[in-house]
PDB file of C-alpha atoms in Angstrom:
ATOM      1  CA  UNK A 261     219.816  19.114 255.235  1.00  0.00           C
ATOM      2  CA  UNK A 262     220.199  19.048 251.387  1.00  0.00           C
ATOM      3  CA  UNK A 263     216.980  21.368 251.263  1.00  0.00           C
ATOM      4  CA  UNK A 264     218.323  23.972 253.551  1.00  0.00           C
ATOM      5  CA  UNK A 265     221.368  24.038 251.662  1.00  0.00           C
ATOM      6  CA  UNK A 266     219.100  24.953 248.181  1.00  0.00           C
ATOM      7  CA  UNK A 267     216.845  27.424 250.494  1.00  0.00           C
ATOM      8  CA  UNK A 268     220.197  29.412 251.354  1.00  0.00           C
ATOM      9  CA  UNK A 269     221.393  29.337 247.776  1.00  0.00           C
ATOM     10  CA  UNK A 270     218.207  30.324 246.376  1.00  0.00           C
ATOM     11  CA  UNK A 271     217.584  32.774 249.199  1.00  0.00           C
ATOM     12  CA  UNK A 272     221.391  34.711 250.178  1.00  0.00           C
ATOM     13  CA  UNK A 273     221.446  36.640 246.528  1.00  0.00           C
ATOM     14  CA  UNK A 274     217.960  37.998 246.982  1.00  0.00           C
ATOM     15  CA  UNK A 275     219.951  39.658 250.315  1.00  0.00           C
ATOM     16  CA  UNK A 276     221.884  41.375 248.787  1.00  0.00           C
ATOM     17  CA  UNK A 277     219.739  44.023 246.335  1.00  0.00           C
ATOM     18  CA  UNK A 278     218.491  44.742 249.953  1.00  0.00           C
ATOM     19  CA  UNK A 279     218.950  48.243 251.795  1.00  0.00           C
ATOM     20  CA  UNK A 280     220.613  47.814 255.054  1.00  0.00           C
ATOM     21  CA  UNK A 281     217.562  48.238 257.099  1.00  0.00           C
ATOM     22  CA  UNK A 282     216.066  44.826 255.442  1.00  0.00           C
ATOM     23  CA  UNK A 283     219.128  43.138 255.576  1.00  0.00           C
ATOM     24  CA  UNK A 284     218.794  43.548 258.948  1.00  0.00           C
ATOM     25  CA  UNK A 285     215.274  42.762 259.180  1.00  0.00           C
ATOM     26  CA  UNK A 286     215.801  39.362 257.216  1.00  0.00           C
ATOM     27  CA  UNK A 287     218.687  38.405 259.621  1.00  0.00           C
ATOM     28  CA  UNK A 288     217.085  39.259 262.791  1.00  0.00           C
ATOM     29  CA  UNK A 289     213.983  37.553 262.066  1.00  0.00           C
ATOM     30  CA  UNK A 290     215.684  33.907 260.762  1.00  0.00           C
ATOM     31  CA  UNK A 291     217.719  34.458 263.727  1.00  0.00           C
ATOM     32  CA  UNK A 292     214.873  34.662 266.147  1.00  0.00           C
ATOM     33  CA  UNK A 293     212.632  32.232 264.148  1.00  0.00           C
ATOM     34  CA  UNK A 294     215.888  29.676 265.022  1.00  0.00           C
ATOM     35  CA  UNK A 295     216.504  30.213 268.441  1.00  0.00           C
ATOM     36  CA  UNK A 296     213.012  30.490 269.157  1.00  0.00           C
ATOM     37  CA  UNK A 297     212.023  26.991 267.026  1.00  0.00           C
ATOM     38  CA  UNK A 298     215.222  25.506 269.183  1.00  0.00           C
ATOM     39  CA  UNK A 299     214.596  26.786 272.713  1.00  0.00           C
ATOM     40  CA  UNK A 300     210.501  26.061 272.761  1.00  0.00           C
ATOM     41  CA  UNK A 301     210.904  22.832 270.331  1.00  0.00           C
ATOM     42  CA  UNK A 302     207.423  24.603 268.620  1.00  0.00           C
ATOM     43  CA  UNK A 303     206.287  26.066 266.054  1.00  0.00           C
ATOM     44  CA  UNK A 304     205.114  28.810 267.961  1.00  0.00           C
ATOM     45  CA  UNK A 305     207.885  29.565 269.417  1.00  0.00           C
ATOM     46  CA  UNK A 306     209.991  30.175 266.057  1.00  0.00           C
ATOM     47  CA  UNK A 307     207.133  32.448 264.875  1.00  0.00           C
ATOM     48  CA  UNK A 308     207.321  34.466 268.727  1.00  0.00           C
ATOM     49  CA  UNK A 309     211.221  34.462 268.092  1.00  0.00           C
ATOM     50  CA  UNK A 310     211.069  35.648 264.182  1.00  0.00           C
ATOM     51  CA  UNK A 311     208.318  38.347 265.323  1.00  0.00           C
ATOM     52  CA  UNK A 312     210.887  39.202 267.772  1.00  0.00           C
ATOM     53  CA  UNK A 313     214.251  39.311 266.294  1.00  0.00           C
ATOM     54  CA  UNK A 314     212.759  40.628 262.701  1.00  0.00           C
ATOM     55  CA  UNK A 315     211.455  44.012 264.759  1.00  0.00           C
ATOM     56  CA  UNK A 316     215.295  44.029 266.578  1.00  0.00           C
ATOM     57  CA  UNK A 317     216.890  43.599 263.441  1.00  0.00           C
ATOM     58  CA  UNK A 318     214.680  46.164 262.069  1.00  0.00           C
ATOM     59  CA  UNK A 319     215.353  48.794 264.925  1.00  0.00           C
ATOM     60  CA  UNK A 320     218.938  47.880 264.736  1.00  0.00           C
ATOM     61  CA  UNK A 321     219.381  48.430 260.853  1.00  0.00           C
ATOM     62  CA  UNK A 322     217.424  52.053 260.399  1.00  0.00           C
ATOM     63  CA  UNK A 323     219.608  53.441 263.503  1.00  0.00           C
ATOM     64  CA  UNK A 324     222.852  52.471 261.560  1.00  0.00           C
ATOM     65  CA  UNK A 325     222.220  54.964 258.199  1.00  0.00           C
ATOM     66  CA  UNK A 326     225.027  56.449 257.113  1.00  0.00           C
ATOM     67  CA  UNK A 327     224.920  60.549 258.557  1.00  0.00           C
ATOM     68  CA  UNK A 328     221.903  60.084 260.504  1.00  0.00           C
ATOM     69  CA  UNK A 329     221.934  60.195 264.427  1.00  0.00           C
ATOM     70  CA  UNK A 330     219.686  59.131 267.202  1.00  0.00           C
ATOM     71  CA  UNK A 331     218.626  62.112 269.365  1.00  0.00           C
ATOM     72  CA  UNK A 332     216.226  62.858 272.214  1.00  0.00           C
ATOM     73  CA  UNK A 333     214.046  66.115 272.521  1.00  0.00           C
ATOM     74  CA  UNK A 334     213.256  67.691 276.133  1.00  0.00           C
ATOM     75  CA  UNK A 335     210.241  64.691 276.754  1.00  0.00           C
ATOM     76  CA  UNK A 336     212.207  61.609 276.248  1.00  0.00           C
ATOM     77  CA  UNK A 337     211.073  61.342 272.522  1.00  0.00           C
ATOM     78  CA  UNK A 338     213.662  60.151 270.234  1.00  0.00           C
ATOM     79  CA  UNK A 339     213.850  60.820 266.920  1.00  0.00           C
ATOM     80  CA  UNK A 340     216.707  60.908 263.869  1.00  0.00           C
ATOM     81  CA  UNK A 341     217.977  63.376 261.637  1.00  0.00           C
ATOM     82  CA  UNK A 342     221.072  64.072 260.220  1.00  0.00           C
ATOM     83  CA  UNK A 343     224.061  64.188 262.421  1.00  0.00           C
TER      84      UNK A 343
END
C-alpha cells in the first residue's frame, strides 16, 4: 500500500504537462490494466485490460479537442476537422 501511495505521488505531476489526448490515454489504460488485473486475477488480464482501456481512452481524448468535430463522408468514413 505504502508503495502505491509513492507511485501516485511520483507519477500524478508527470499528468499534468500532458495534452488531453494522453491524459486520457494514461487514465484509460491504468483503468483497464485494474479492472482487468481484478476481474481475471492475472497478469494477463491487466495487460488485455490496459491494451484495452489505453486505446478507449485514447479514442475518447482526440474526439474531445477543443473546435474540432467528428463527421462522416458519403461511405461511412469518419474523419475530424474543425467544426
Amino acid at each position: 500500500m505504502k508503495k502505491s501511495i509513492i507511485a501516485a505521488v511520483l507519477v500524478l505531476p508527470m499528468l499534468a504537462s500532458c495534452s488531453q489526448t494522453e491524459r486520457s490515454t494514461a487514465v484509460g489504460a491504468a483503468s483497464g490494466a485494474v479492472i482487468g488485473g481484478v476481474v481475471t486475477g492475472r497478469a494477463g488480464g491487466a495487460l488485455a485490460g490496459a491494451a484495452i482501456g489505453g486505446a478507449a481512452g485514447y479514442l475518447v481524448g482526440r474526439s474531445s479537442r477543443a473546435d474540432y468535430c467528428i463527421y462522416r463522408d458519403r461511405h461511412g468514413r469518419r474523419y475530424e476537422a474543425r467544426c
